[in-house]
CSV table of C-alpha atoms in Angstrom, one decimal:
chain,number,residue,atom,x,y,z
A,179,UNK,CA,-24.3,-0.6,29.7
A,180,UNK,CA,-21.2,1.1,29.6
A,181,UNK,CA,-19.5,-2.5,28.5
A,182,UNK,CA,-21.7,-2.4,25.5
A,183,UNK,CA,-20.5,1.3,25.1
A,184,UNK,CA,-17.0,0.3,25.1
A,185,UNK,CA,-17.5,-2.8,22.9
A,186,UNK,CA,-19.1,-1.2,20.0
A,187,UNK,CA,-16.1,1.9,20.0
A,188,UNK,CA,-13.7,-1.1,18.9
A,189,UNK,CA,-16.2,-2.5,16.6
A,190,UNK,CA,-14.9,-2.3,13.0
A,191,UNK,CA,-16.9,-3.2,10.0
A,192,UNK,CA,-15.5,-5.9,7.9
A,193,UNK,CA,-13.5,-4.9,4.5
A,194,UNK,CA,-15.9,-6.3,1.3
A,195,UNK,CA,-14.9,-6.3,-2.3
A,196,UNK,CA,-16.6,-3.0,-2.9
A,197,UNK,CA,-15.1,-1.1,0.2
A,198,UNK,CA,-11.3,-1.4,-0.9
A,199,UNK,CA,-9.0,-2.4,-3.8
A,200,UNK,CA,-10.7,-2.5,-7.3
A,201,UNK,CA,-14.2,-3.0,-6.1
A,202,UNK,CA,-14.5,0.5,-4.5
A,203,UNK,CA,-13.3,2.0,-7.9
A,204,UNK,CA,-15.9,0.4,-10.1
A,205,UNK,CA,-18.5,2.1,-11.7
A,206,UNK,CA,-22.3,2.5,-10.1
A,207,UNK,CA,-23.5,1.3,-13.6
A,208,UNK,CA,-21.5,-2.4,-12.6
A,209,UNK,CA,-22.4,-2.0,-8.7
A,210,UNK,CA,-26.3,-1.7,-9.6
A,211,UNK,CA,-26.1,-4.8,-11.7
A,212,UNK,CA,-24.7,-6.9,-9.2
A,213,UNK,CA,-27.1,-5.7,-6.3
A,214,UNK,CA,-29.7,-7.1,-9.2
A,215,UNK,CA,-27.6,-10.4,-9.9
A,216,UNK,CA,-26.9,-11.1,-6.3
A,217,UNK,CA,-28.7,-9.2,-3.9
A,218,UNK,CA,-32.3,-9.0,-5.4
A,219,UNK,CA,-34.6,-11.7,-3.8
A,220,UNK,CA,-34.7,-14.4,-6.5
A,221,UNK,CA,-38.4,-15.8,-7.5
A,222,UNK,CA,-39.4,-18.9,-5.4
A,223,UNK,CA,-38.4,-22.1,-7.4
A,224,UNK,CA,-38.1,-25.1,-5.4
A,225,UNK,CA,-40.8,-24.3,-3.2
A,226,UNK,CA,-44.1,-22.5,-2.9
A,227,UNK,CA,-44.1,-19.5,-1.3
A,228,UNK,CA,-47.2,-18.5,0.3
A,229,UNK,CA,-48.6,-14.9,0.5
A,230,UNK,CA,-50.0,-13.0,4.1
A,231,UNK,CA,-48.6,-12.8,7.6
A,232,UNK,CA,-51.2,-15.5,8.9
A,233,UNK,CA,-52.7,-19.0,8.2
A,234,UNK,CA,-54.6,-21.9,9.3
A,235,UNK,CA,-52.8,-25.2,10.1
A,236,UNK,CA,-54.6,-28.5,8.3
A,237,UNK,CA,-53.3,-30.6,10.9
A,238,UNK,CA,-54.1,-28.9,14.3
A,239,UNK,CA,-56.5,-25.9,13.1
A,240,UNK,CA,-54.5,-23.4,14.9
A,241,UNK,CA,-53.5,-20.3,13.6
A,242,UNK,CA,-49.8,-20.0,12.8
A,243,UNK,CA,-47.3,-17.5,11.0
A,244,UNK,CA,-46.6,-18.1,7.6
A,245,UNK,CA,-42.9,-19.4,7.0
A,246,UNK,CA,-41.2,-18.8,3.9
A,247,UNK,CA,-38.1,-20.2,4.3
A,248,UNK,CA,-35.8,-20.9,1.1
A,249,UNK,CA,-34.8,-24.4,0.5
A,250,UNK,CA,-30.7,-24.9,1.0
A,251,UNK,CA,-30.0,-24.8,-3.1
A,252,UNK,CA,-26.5,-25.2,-4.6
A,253,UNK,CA,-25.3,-23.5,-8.0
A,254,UNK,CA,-22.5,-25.6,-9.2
A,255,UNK,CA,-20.0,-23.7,-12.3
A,256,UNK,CA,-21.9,-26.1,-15.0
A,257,UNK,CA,-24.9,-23.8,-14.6
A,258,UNK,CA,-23.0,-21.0,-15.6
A,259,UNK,CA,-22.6,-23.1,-19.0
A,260,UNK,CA,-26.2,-24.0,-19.6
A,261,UNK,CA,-29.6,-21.9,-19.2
A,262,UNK,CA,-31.1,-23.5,-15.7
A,263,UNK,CA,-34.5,-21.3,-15.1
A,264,UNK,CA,-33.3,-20.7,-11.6
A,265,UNK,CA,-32.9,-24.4,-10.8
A,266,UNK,CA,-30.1,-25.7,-8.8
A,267,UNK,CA,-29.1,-29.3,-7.1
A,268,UNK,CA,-31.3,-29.2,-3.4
A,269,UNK,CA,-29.2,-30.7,-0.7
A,270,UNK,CA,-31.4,-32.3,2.0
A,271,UNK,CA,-32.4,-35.7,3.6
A,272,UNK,CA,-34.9,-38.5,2.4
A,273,UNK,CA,-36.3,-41.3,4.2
A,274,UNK,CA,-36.1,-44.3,2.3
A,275,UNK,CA,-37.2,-47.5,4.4
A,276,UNK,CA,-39.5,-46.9,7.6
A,277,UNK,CA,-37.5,-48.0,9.9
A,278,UNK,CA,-34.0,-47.2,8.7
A,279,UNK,CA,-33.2,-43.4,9.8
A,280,UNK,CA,-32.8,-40.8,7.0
A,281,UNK,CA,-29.8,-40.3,4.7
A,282,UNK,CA,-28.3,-37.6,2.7
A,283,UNK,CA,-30.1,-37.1,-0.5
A,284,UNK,CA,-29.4,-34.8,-3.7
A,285,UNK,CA,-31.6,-33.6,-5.8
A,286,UNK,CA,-30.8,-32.6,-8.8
A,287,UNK,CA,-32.2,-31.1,-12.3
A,288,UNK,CA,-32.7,-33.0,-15.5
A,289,UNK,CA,-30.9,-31.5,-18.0
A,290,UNK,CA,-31.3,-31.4,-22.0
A,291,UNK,CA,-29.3,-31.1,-24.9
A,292,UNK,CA,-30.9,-28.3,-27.1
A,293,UNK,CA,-30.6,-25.3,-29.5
A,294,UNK,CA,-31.7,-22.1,-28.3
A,295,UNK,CA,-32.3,-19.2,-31.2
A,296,UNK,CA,-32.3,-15.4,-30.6
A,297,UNK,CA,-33.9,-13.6,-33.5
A,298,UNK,CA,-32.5,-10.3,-32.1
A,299,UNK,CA,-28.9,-11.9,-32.5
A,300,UNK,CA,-29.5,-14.3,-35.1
A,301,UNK,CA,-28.2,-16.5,-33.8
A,302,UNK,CA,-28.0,-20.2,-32.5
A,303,UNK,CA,-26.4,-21.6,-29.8
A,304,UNK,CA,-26.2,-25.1,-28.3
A,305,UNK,CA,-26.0,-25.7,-24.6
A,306,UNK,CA,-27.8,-27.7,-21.5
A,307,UNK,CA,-31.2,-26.8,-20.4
A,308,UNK,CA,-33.8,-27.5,-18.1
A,309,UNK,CA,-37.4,-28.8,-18.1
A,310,UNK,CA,-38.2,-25.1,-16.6
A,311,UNK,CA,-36.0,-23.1,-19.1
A,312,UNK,CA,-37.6,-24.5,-22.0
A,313,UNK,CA,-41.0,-24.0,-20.6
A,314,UNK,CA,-40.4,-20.6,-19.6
A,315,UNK,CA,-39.0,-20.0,-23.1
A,316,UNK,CA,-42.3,-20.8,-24.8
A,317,UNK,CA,-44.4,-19.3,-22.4
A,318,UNK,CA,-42.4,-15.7,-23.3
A,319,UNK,CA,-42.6,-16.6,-26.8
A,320,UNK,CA,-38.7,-16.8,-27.6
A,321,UNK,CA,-35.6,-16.7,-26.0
A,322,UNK,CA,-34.8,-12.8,-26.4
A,323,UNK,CA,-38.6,-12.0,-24.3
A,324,UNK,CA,-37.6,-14.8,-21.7
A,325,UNK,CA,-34.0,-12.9,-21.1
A,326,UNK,CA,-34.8,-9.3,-21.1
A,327,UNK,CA,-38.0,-9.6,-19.1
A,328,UNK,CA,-36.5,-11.9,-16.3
A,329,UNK,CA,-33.9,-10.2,-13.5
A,330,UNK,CA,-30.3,-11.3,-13.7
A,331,UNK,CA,-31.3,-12.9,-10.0
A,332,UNK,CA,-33.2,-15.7,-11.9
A,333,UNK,CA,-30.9,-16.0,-15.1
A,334,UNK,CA,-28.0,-16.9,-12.3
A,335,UNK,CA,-26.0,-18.5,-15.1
A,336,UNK,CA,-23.5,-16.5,-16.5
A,337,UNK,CA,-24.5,-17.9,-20.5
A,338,UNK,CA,-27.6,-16.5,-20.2
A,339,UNK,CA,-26.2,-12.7,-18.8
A,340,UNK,CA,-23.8,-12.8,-21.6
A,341,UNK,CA,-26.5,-13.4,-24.4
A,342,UNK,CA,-28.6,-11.0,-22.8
A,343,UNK,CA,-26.0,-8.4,-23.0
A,344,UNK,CA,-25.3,-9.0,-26.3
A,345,UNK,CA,-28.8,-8.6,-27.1
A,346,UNK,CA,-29.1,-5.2,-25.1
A,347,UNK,CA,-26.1,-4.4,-27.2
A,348,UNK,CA,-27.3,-4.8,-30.5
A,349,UNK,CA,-30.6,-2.9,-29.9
A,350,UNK,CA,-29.0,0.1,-28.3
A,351,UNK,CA,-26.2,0.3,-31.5
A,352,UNK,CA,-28.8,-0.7,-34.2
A,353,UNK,CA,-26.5,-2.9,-35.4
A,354,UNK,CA,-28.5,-6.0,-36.4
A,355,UNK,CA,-29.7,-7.2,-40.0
A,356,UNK,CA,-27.2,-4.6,-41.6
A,357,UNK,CA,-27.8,-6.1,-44.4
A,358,UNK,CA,-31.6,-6.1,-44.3
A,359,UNK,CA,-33.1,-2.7,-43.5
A,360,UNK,CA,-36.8,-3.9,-43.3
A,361,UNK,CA,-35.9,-6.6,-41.2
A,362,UNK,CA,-33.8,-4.3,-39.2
A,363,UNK,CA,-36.3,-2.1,-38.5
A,364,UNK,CA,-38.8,-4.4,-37.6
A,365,UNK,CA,-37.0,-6.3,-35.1
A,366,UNK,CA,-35.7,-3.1,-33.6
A,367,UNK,CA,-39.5,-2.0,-33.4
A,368,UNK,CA,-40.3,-5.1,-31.7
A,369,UNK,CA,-37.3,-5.3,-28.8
A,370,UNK,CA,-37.1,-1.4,-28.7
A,371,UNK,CA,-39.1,-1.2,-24.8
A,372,UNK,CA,-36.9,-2.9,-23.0
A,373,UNK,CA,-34.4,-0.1,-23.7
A,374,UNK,CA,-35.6,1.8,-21.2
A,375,UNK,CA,-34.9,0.4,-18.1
A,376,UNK,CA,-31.0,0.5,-19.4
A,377,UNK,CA,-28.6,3.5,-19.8
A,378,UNK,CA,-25.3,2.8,-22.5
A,379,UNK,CA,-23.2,2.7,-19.9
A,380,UNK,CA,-25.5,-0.2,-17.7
A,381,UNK,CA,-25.7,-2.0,-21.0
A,382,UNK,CA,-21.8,-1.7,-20.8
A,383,UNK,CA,-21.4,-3.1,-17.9
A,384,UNK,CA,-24.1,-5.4,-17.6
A,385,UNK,CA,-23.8,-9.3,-17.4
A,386,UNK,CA,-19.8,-9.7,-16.2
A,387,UNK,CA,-18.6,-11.3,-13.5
A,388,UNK,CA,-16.5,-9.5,-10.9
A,389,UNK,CA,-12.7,-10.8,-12.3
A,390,UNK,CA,-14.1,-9.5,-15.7
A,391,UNK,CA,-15.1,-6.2,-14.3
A,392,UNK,CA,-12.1,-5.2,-12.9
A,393,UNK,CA,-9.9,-6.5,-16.0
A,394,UNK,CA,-12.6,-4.2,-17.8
A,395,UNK,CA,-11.6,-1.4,-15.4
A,396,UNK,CA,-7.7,-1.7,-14.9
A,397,UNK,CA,-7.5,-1.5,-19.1
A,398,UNK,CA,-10.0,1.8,-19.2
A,399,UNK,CA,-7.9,3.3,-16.2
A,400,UNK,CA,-4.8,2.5,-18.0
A,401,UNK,CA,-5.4,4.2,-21.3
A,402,UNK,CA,-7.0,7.2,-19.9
A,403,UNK,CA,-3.2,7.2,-17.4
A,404,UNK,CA,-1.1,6.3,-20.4
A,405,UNK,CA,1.4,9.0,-21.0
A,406,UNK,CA,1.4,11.5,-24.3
A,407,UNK,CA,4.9,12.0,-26.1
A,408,UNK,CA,5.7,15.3,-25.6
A,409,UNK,CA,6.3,15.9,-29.3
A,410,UNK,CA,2.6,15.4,-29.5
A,411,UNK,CA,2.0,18.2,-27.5
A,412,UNK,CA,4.4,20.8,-28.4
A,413,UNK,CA,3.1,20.1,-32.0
A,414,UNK,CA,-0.1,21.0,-31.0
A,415,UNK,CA,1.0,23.7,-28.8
A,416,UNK,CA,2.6,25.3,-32.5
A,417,UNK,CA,0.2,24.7,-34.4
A,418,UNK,CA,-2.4,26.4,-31.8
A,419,UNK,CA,-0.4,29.6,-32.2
A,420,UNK,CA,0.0,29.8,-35.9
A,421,UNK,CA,-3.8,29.9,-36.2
A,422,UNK,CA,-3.9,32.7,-33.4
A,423,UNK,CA,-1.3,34.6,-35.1
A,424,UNK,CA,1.7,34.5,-32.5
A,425,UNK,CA,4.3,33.3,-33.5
A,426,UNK,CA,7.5,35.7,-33.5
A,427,UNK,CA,7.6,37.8,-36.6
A,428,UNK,CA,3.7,37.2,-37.3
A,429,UNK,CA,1.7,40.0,-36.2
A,430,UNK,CA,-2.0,40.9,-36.7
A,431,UNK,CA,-1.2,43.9,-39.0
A,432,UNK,CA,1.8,42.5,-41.2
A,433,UNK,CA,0.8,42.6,-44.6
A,434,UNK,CA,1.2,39.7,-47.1
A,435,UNK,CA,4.6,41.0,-48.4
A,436,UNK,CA,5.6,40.7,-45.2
A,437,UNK,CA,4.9,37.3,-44.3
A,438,UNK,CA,5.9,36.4,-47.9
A,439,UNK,CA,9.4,37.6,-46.6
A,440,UNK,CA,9.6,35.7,-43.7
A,441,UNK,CA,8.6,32.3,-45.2
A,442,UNK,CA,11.5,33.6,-47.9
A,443,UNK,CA,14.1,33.7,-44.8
A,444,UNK,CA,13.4,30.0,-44.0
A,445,UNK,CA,13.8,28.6,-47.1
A,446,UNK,CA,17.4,27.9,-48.2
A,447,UNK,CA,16.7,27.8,-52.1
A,448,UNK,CA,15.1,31.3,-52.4
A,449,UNK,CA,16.9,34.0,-54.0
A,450,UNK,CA,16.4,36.1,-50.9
A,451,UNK,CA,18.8,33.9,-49.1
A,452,UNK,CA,21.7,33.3,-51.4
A,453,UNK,CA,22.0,37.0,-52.2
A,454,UNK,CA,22.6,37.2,-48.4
């Protein structure tokens, strides 16, 4: 007992990206998008999960726990170019002859070449998608439904994030169909709810990897740190006290005349000055 007392006073937690350096300085509205990108439980895609503690084996009738355990999926960088569902290449083993012992298999998704249209954005953009993208797309009825309802944990590809956040972008500025006021309106009527679950600053920040992030962060720390001229200031500092009446040879009570005179004193080409 006491060696396990001993032990855990020279335990140290290990550093992460978000305990030192850049990634402690980042703003909660970045850190709560990547708990949602990365951390959330993402929704079962290669295999079916099945709900309760409890079932019923077919094979021996028995009563066993229920298992969900996740398939071993890989996410290689093209799925951050293309719009996936969730799908990635599933590493395992298959058993092709009988008798011959099992061999590495991968599986991986079928992908298509296709045009993807946000009416929020206007836009159209081609890119690589699977069988399950496109389905999921009509099933929300377009691609701007199928991004903002669906957690970044299921986008996973960084093409998809992006569009979203463009999309959260140009409904919390309004700026979309400038041109078309109706149009504007009715769109913005349309997409409006999904505003809520978003602050400006989340909408910000929302959709960017970590290296993006912090080169988002080091060039807002580094114009709020950027040094004034001094000019600047003293200019302001002058022109703060003429308002206030301060200035040497300015008081509350002088009369016009007065001030008349001391303008009069400054300026070389007055008659006030050459008689002197």
């Amino acid at each position: 007992m006491a060696a396990a007392k001993g032990q855990s006073l020279y335990y140290f937690k290990k550093p992460t990206r978000w305990t030192s350096g850049i990634g402690l300085e980042l703003p909660e509205a970045y850190k709560k998008f990547w708990k949602e990108w990365k951390m959330q439980k993402p929704t079962a895609v290669h295999y079916i999960e099945e709900q309760g503690n409890w079932k019923i084996d077919e094979r021996s009738g028995q009563v066993v726990p229920v298992q969900n355990v996740p398939l071993l999926v890989q996410y290689p960088k093209e799925q951050d170019e293309g719009i996936w569902g969730g799908e990635g290449v599933v590493q395992g083993f298959q058993k092709r002859k009988p008798k011959r012992r099992r061999v590495p298999h991968f599986w991986v998704p079928s992908l298509r070449r296709t045009v993807i249209y946000s009416e929020v954005l206007n836009m159209y953009t081609r890119t690589n998608a699977t069988e399950r993208a496109l389905q999921l797309i009509h099933e929300n009825y377009g691609l701007d439904h199928y991004l903002l309802k669906t957690p970044a944990c299921d986008l996973k590809s960084l093409l998809a994030l992006k569009i979203k956040r463009q999309i959260l972008i140009a409904l919390a500025d309004k700026n979309l169909y400038q041109e078309e006021p109706e149009k504007q309106e009715e769109i913005y009527t349309k997409y409006r709810q999904y505003l809520s679950a978003y602050t400006r600053e989340e909408i910000e920040w929302y959709g960017l990897s970590y290296p993006e992030a912090c080169k988002k962060w080091v060039t807002q720390k580094t114009e709020l740190n950027k040094p004034q001229p001094l000019k600047l200031q003293f200019r302001s500092d002058l022109i703060q006290k003429l308002k206030e009446n301060k200035l040497e040879g300015i008081t509350k009570g002088d009369s016009a005349e007065s001030s008349k005179s001391w303008i009069s004193k400054l300026n070389p080409f007055s008659k006030s000055s050459k008689t002197q």
